[in-house]
mmCIF file of C-alpha atoms in Angstrom:
data_model
loop_
_atom_site.group_PDB
_atom_site.id
_atom_site.type_symbol
_atom_site.label_atom_id
_atom_site.label_comp_id
_atom_site.label_asym_id
_atom_site.label_seq_id
_atom_site.Cartn_x
_atom_site.Cartn_y
_atom_site.Cartn_z
ATOM 1 C CA UNK A 179 0.461 30.392 20.019
ATOM 2 C CA UNK A 180 2.800 27.293 18.778
ATOM 3 C CA UNK A 181 2.526 26.991 15.087
ATOM 4 C CA UNK A 182 1.891 22.884 15.936
ATOM 5 C CA UNK A 183 1.571 21.950 12.074
ATOM 6 C CA UNK A 184 4.745 23.987 10.681
ATOM 7 C CA UNK A 185 6.744 22.528 13.361
ATOM 8 C CA UNK A 186 5.603 18.836 13.229
ATOM 9 C CA UNK A 187 6.193 18.794 9.010
ATOM 10 C CA UNK A 188 10.080 20.143 10.493
ATOM 11 C CA UNK A 189 10.472 17.603 12.664
ATOM 12 C CA UNK A 190 8.908 14.934 10.229
ATOM 13 C CA UNK A 191 11.106 16.081 7.606
ATOM 14 C CA UNK A 192 14.389 15.633 9.833
ATOM 15 C CA UNK A 193 13.530 12.241 10.360
ATOM 16 C CA UNK A 194 12.581 11.276 7.004
ATOM 17 C CA UNK A 195 15.975 13.098 5.524
ATOM 18 C CA UNK A 196 18.043 11.052 8.033
ATOM 19 C CA UNK A 197 16.363 7.987 7.262
ATOM 20 C CA UNK A 198 17.215 8.357 3.263
ATOM 21 C CA UNK A 199 20.935 8.912 4.586
ATOM 22 C CA UNK A 200 20.581 6.051 6.499
ATOM 23 C CA UNK A 201 18.898 4.018 3.426
ATOM 24 C CA UNK A 202 21.481 5.533 1.030
ATOM 25 C CA UNK A 203 24.329 4.655 2.886
ATOM 26 C CA UNK A 204 23.399 0.662 2.990
ATOM 27 C CA UNK A 205 23.151 1.283 -1.173
ATOM 28 C CA UNK A 206 26.680 2.224 -0.814
ATOM 29 C CA UNK A 207 27.731 -0.158 1.393
ATOM 30 C CA UNK A 208 26.645 -2.584 -0.896
ATOM 31 C CA UNK A 209 27.851 -1.756 -4.100
ATOM 32 C CA UNK A 210 31.857 -2.250 -3.298
ATOM 33 C CA UNK A 211 32.139 -5.470 -4.030
ATOM 34 C CA UNK A 212 35.322 -7.574 -5.504
ATOM 35 C CA UNK A 213 35.082 -11.167 -6.398
ATOM 36 C CA UNK A 214 36.909 -14.636 -4.313
ATOM 37 C CA UNK A 215 37.336 -17.690 -6.406
ATOM 38 C CA UNK A 216 37.882 -19.763 -3.071
ATOM 39 C CA UNK A 217 36.472 -20.708 -0.118
ATOM 40 C CA UNK A 218 39.393 -20.950 2.272
ATOM 41 C CA UNK A 219 39.992 -17.289 0.720
ATOM 42 C CA UNK A 220 36.877 -16.505 3.161
ATOM 43 C CA UNK A 221 37.641 -18.877 5.977
ATOM 44 C CA UNK A 222 41.505 -16.474 6.016
ATOM 45 C CA UNK A 223 39.753 -13.550 5.971
ATOM 46 C CA UNK A 224 37.696 -14.432 8.841
ATOM 47 C CA UNK A 225 40.487 -14.989 10.681
ATOM 48 C CA UNK A 226 42.642 -11.789 9.775
ATOM 49 C CA UNK A 227 40.043 -9.210 8.531
ATOM 50 C CA UNK A 228 37.617 -10.167 11.390
ATOM 51 C CA UNK A 229 39.498 -9.512 13.920
ATOM 52 C CA UNK A 230 40.503 -5.786 13.120
ATOM 53 C CA UNK A 231 36.597 -5.259 12.151
ATOM 54 C CA UNK A 232 33.459 -6.751 11.558
ATOM 55 C CA UNK A 233 33.224 -8.815 8.363
ATOM 56 C CA UNK A 234 29.933 -7.796 6.386
ATOM 57 C CA UNK A 235 28.985 -10.499 4.185
ATOM 58 C CA UNK A 236 26.094 -10.390 1.261
ATOM 59 C CA UNK A 237 24.936 -13.871 0.950
ATOM 60 C CA UNK A 238 22.622 -15.312 -1.901
ATOM 61 C CA UNK A 239 21.799 -18.755 -2.502
ATOM 62 C CA UNK A 240 19.206 -21.526 -0.748
ATOM 63 C CA UNK A 241 17.603 -22.943 2.676
ATOM 64 C CA UNK A 242 18.437 -25.749 3.381
ATOM 65 C CA UNK A 243 18.635 -27.711 7.166
ATOM 66 C CA UNK A 244 19.245 -31.277 8.269
ATOM 67 C CA UNK A 245 16.082 -31.560 10.388
ATOM 68 C CA UNK A 246 13.677 -29.527 8.970
ATOM 69 C CA UNK A 247 9.656 -28.916 10.103
ATOM 70 C CA UNK A 248 7.153 -30.590 8.356
ATOM 71 C CA UNK A 249 4.121 -28.492 8.243
ATOM 72 C CA UNK A 250 1.179 -29.668 9.575
ATOM 73 C CA UNK A 251 -1.967 -28.328 7.311
ATOM 74 C CA UNK A 252 0.494 -26.936 3.991
ATOM 75 C CA UNK A 253 2.539 -29.907 3.888
ATOM 76 C CA UNK A 254 5.325 -28.207 3.526
ATOM 77 C CA UNK A 255 9.212 -28.566 4.984
ATOM 78 C CA UNK A 256 10.628 -25.672 6.052
ATOM 79 C CA UNK A 257 12.773 -24.235 8.610
ATOM 80 C CA UNK A 258 11.068 -21.153 10.199
ATOM 81 C CA UNK A 259 6.985 -21.919 10.532
ATOM 82 C CA UNK A 260 4.540 -19.659 12.579
ATOM 83 C CA UNK A 261 1.355 -20.852 12.934
ATOM 84 C CA UNK A 262 -1.866 -18.586 14.305
ATOM 85 C CA UNK A 263 -5.569 -19.296 15.025
ATOM 86 C CA UNK A 264 -8.148 -16.210 15.299
ATOM 87 C CA UNK A 265 -11.957 -16.798 16.503
ATOM 88 C CA UNK A 266 -13.820 -14.654 14.219
ATOM 89 C CA UNK A 267 -17.447 -13.822 15.668
ATOM 90 C CA UNK A 268 -20.067 -10.860 15.771
ATOM 91 C CA UNK A 269 -20.595 -9.358 18.612
ATOM 92 C CA UNK A 270 -23.847 -7.169 19.933
ATOM 93 C CA UNK A 271 -22.436 -3.315 20.936
ATOM 94 C CA UNK A 272 -24.130 -0.913 23.184
ATOM 95 C CA UNK A 273 -26.342 0.799 19.749
ATOM 96 C CA UNK A 274 -28.078 -2.794 19.308
ATOM 97 C CA UNK A 275 -26.256 -3.715 16.348
ATOM 98 C CA UNK A 276 -24.064 -6.757 15.435
ATOM 99 C CA UNK A 277 -20.310 -5.728 14.839
ATOM 100 C CA UNK A 278 -17.427 -8.360 13.622
ATOM 101 C CA UNK A 279 -14.413 -8.404 15.772
ATOM 102 C CA UNK A 280 -11.219 -11.050 16.268
ATOM 103 C CA UNK A 281 -9.397 -12.614 19.020
ATOM 104 C CA UNK A 282 -5.960 -14.639 18.525
ATOM 105 C CA UNK A 283 -6.644 -18.116 20.033
ATOM 106 C CA UNK A 284 -3.128 -19.675 19.352
ATOM 107 C CA UNK A 285 0.525 -18.141 18.151
ATOM 108 C CA UNK A 286 3.311 -20.457 17.373
ATOM 109 C CA UNK A 287 6.490 -20.052 16.626
ATOM 110 C CA UNK A 288 8.959 -22.828 15.207
ATOM 111 C CA UNK A 289 12.815 -23.009 13.559
ATOM 112 C CA UNK A 290 15.671 -25.590 13.112
ATOM 113 C CA UNK A 291 19.181 -24.723 12.647
ATOM 114 C CA UNK A 292 19.443 -23.614 8.954
ATOM 115 C CA UNK A 293 22.193 -22.804 6.181
ATOM 116 C CA UNK A 294 22.711 -21.425 2.689
ATOM 117 C CA UNK A 295 24.328 -22.986 0.166
ATOM 118 C CA UNK A 296 25.172 -19.777 -2.266
ATOM 119 C CA UNK A 297 27.149 -17.487 -3.855
ATOM 120 C CA UNK A 298 28.559 -14.753 -0.825
ATOM 121 C CA UNK A 299 29.874 -11.031 -0.916
ATOM 122 C CA UNK A 300 31.379 -9.146 1.109
ATOM 123 C CA UNK A 301 31.470 -5.376 2.183
ATOM 124 C CA UNK A 302 33.827 -3.048 4.630
ATOM 125 C CA UNK A 303 37.700 -2.929 4.603
ATOM 126 C CA UNK A 304 37.401 -6.489 2.149
ATOM 127 C CA UNK A 305 34.574 -6.679 -0.086
ATOM 128 C CA UNK A 306 34.397 -10.155 -2.402
ATOM 129 C CA UNK A 307 32.117 -12.821 -3.934
ATOM 130 C CA UNK A 308 32.378 -16.751 -3.005
ATOM 131 C CA UNK A 309 30.292 -18.982 -4.985
ATOM 132 C CA UNK A 310 30.296 -22.128 -2.504
ATOM 133 C CA UNK A 311 29.417 -26.057 -3.747
ATOM 134 C CA UNK A 312 27.029 -27.448 -1.286
ATOM 135 C CA UNK A 313 28.585 -30.736 -0.236
ATOM 136 C CA UNK A 314 28.230 -30.545 3.354
ATOM 137 C CA UNK A 315 31.026 -28.298 4.087
ATOM 138 C CA UNK A 316 29.880 -24.740 2.425
ATOM 139 C CA UNK A 317 27.383 -23.959 4.459
ATOM 140 C CA UNK A 318 26.752 -20.632 6.327
ATOM 141 C CA UNK A 319 24.188 -20.889 9.072
ATOM 142 C CA UNK A 320 21.803 -18.151 9.097
ATOM 143 C CA UNK A 321 21.070 -16.717 13.013
ATOM 144 C CA UNK A 322 18.531 -14.146 13.820
ATOM 145 C CA UNK A 323 16.869 -14.439 10.578
ATOM 146 C CA UNK A 324 13.100 -12.662 12.472
ATOM 147 C CA UNK A 325 14.971 -9.861 13.591
ATOM 148 C CA UNK A 326 16.315 -8.392 9.418
ATOM 149 C CA UNK A 327 14.828 -5.803 7.492
ATOM 150 C CA UNK A 328 12.908 -7.735 4.403
ATOM 151 C CA UNK A 329 11.911 -11.032 6.291
ATOM 152 C CA UNK A 330 8.456 -12.424 5.439
ATOM 153 C CA UNK A 331 7.411 -15.545 5.437
ATOM 154 C CA UNK A 332 5.473 -17.313 2.531
ATOM 155 C CA UNK A 333 1.900 -17.885 3.783
ATOM 156 C CA UNK A 334 1.427 -21.946 2.961
ATOM 157 C CA UNK A 335 -2.003 -22.655 4.352
ATOM 158 C CA UNK A 336 -4.882 -20.457 5.026
ATOM 159 C CA UNK A 337 -7.885 -21.764 6.126
ATOM 160 C CA UNK A 338 -11.648 -21.332 7.747
ATOM 161 C CA UNK A 339 -13.092 -23.136 9.637
ATOM 162 C CA UNK A 340 -16.610 -22.758 10.441
ATOM 163 C CA UNK A 341 -18.604 -22.708 14.148
ATOM 164 C CA UNK A 342 -21.628 -24.667 12.723
ATOM 165 C CA UNK A 343 -25.031 -23.752 13.694
ATOM 166 C CA UNK A 344 -26.525 -26.182 16.472
ATOM 167 C CA UNK A 345 -29.411 -24.800 18.775
ATOM 168 C CA UNK A 346 -27.336 -25.482 21.761
ATOM 169 C CA UNK A 347 -24.673 -23.201 20.444
ATOM 170 C CA UNK A 348 -26.433 -20.539 19.265
ATOM 171 C CA UNK A 349 -27.946 -20.136 22.356
ATOM 172 C CA UNK A 350 -24.916 -19.852 24.254
ATOM 173 C CA UNK A 351 -23.997 -17.550 21.763
ATOM 174 C CA UNK A 352 -26.942 -15.406 22.375
ATOM 175 C CA UNK A 353 -26.406 -15.399 25.364
ATOM 176 C CA UNK A 354 -23.266 -14.122 25.547
ATOM 177 C CA UNK A 355 -24.189 -11.181 23.268
ATOM 178 C CA UNK A 356 -22.303 -12.626 20.358
ATOM 179 C CA UNK A 357 -22.296 -14.752 17.444
ATOM 180 C CA UNK A 358 -19.364 -17.333 16.594
ATOM 181 C CA UNK A 359 -18.118 -17.577 12.874
ATOM 182 C CA UNK A 360 -15.573 -19.862 12.694
ATOM 183 C CA UNK A 361 -11.480 -20.260 13.942
ATOM 184 C CA UNK A 362 -9.272 -18.588 10.939
ATOM 185 C CA UNK A 363 -5.866 -21.032 10.881
ATOM 186 C CA UNK A 364 -2.987 -19.248 8.935
ATOM 187 C CA UNK A 365 0.150 -21.217 8.877
ATOM 188 C CA UNK A 366 3.409 -19.572 7.427
ATOM 189 C CA UNK A 367 6.360 -20.628 6.607
ATOM 190 C CA UNK A 368 10.308 -20.778 4.739
ATOM 191 C CA UNK A 369 10.272 -23.651 2.736
ATOM 192 C CA UNK A 370 13.401 -25.977 2.651
ATOM 193 C CA UNK A 371 15.023 -24.207 -0.979
ATOM 194 C CA UNK A 372 13.836 -21.003 -1.199
ATOM 195 C CA UNK A 373 16.327 -18.877 -2.365
ATOM 196 C CA UNK A 374 17.249 -15.420 -0.076
ATOM 197 C CA UNK A 375 19.235 -12.742 0.064
ATOM 198 C CA UNK A 376 21.244 -12.158 3.300
ATOM 199 C CA UNK A 377 23.558 -9.527 4.376
ATOM 200 C CA UNK A 378 24.862 -9.579 8.011
ATOM 201 C CA UNK A 379 28.390 -10.722 9.772
ATOM 202 C CA UNK A 380 30.665 -13.377 9.174
ATOM 203 C CA UNK A 381 31.900 -15.380 11.982
ATOM 204 C CA UNK A 382 33.587 -18.821 12.368
ATOM 205 C CA UNK A 383 33.481 -20.486 15.627
ATOM 206 C CA UNK A 384 36.254 -23.067 17.041
ATOM 207 C CA UNK A 385 35.155 -26.058 14.768
ATOM 208 C CA UNK A 386 35.666 -23.502 11.529
ATOM 209 C CA UNK A 387 31.608 -23.302 11.167
ATOM 210 C CA UNK A 388 30.545 -19.932 9.684
ATOM 211 C CA UNK A 389 27.357 -18.368 10.986
ATOM 212 C CA UNK A 390 25.311 -14.994 9.099
ATOM 213 C CA UNK A 391 24.343 -12.861 11.865
ATOM 214 C CA UNK A 392 22.966 -9.701 12.606
ATOM 215 C CA UNK A 393 25.670 -6.486 13.247
ATOM 216 C CA UNK A 394 26.370 -4.749 15.842
ATOM 217 C CA UNK A 395 26.934 -1.926 13.817
ATOM 218 C CA UNK A 396 25.882 -2.040 10.019
ATOM 219 C CA UNK A 397 23.039 -3.296 7.264
ATOM 220 C CA UNK A 398 20.990 -6.699 8.267
ATOM 221 C CA UNK A 399 18.922 -8.212 5.644
ATOM 222 C CA UNK A 400 17.083 -11.509 4.917
ATOM 223 C CA UNK A 401 15.049 -11.031 1.909
ATOM 224 C CA UNK A 402 13.713 -12.657 -1.186
ATOM 225 C CA UNK A 403 15.279 -10.103 -3.368
ATOM 226 C CA UNK A 404 18.397 -10.298 -4.851
ATOM 227 C CA UNK A 405 21.712 -8.327 -3.657
ATOM 228 C CA UNK A 406 21.269 -5.470 -6.982
ATOM 229 C CA UNK A 407 17.416 -4.847 -6.448
ATOM 230 C CA UNK A 408 17.997 -4.615 -3.112
ATOM 231 C CA UNK A 409 21.123 -1.794 -4.237
ATOM 232 C CA UNK A 410 17.978 0.052 -6.344
ATOM 233 C CA UNK A 411 15.162 -0.513 -3.824
ATOM 234 C CA UNK A 412 18.286 0.902 -1.183
ATOM 235 C CA UNK A 413 18.812 3.835 -3.880
ATOM 236 C CA UNK A 414 15.247 4.611 -4.435
ATOM 237 C CA UNK A 415 13.839 4.207 -0.736
ATOM 238 C CA UNK A 416 17.214 7.024 -0.368
ATOM 239 C CA UNK A 417 15.348 9.608 -2.679
ATOM 240 C CA UNK A 418 12.140 9.266 -1.717
ATOM 241 C CA UNK A 419 13.288 10.046 1.879
ATOM 242 C CA UNK A 420 15.113 12.974 0.724
ATOM 243 C CA UNK A 421 12.348 14.682 -1.612
ATOM 244 C CA UNK A 422 9.387 14.014 1.451
ATOM 245 C CA UNK A 423 11.861 15.768 3.189
ATOM 246 C CA UNK A 424 12.241 18.870 1.257
ATOM 247 C CA UNK A 425 8.965 19.079 0.554
ATOM 248 C CA UNK A 426 7.904 18.804 4.228
ATOM 249 C CA UNK A 427 10.286 21.355 5.193
ATOM 250 C CA UNK A 428 8.831 24.202 2.598
ATOM 251 C CA UNK A 429 4.996 23.788 3.799
ATOM 252 C CA UNK A 430 6.284 23.617 7.510
ATOM 253 C CA UNK A 431 8.553 26.813 6.968
ATOM 254 C CA UNK A 432 4.912 27.971 5.346
ATOM 255 C CA UNK A 433 2.915 26.947 8.082
ATOM 256 C CA UNK A 434 5.690 28.814 10.689
ATOM 257 C CA UNK A 435 5.788 32.058 8.574
ATOM 258 C CA UNK A 436 2.033 32.509 7.788
ATOM 259 C CA UNK A 437 1.673 32.041 12.133
ATOM 260 C CA UNK A 438 4.249 34.694 12.617
ATOM 261 C CA UNK A 439 2.602 37.286 10.101
ATOM 262 C CA UNK A 440 -0.473 36.525 10.902
ATOM 263 C CA UNK A 441 0.897 36.902 14.930
ATOM 264 C CA UNK A 442 2.136 39.665 14.160
ATOM 265 C CA UNK A 443 -0.531 41.267 12.012
ATOM 266 C CA UNK A 444 -2.887 40.647 15.347
ATOM 267 C CA UNK A 445 -0.458 42.329 17.975
ATOM 268 C CA UNK A 446 -0.840 45.560 15.285
ATOM 269 C CA UNK A 447 -4.456 45.445 15.180
ATOM 270 C CA UNK A 448 -4.855 45.426 19.309
ATOM 271 C CA UNK A 449 -2.187 47.863 19.174
ATOM 272 C CA UNK A 450 -3.907 50.368 16.901
ATOM 273 C CA UNK A 451 -7.825 49.477 19.018
ATOM 274 C CA UNK A 452 -6.061 50.797 22.030
ATOM 275 C CA UNK A 453 -4.665 54.211 20.864
#
């Protein structure tokens, strides 16, 4: 019989070890930072260095947009808005009891072009930190933020709308085997003025607009944490993954060894009985 428990532990240990290596590598990449004083130096680096290798940048700053979205429920102004509506109800199961359940009624997402006014740090062959003034020209647009690690929207509004208790509604619910409780509406938003750190590839188009996007190879983060906090967290996770990998390896080896010993003893016992 195959020792599936031990093999599973060893495979999980290998996966955690690879995660630890990846997190540690990202932490080391973000540590190598050199400072640059002028925005035009970044433009020059994009003209020269990005033609050789992708230019990965770490950006810290505040969210801005020329066309912000006015949130309907929270009253906030944001650049990314997600709205969901869930119908909550009780349903009659086969055992004759009522259990609570929900169903998604609505899921909407809106996003407008947005930028950061910020400090920039570069990593790779040429790494730097740049202070950009918010004068309308020092803007770097962020593209594809929702696919980045660490990205999370703020809950701007969360309300529960009761379904009411009319006789007609109650009768219909009873015939359907349901008891409608209400609708839960949640509005999540990335508000204007939010402080973010973005790690990604810097590119510049023909008219000089700078964008930060997901690189083909390398880290991509959008997080409210500072770059130092990101580095610290990546280092902690790298160590945790490696410790967990070591523990699972030992435990997996123990299970495999135990299985092998029991199998050997069983085979020897059967041979003795046959004699």
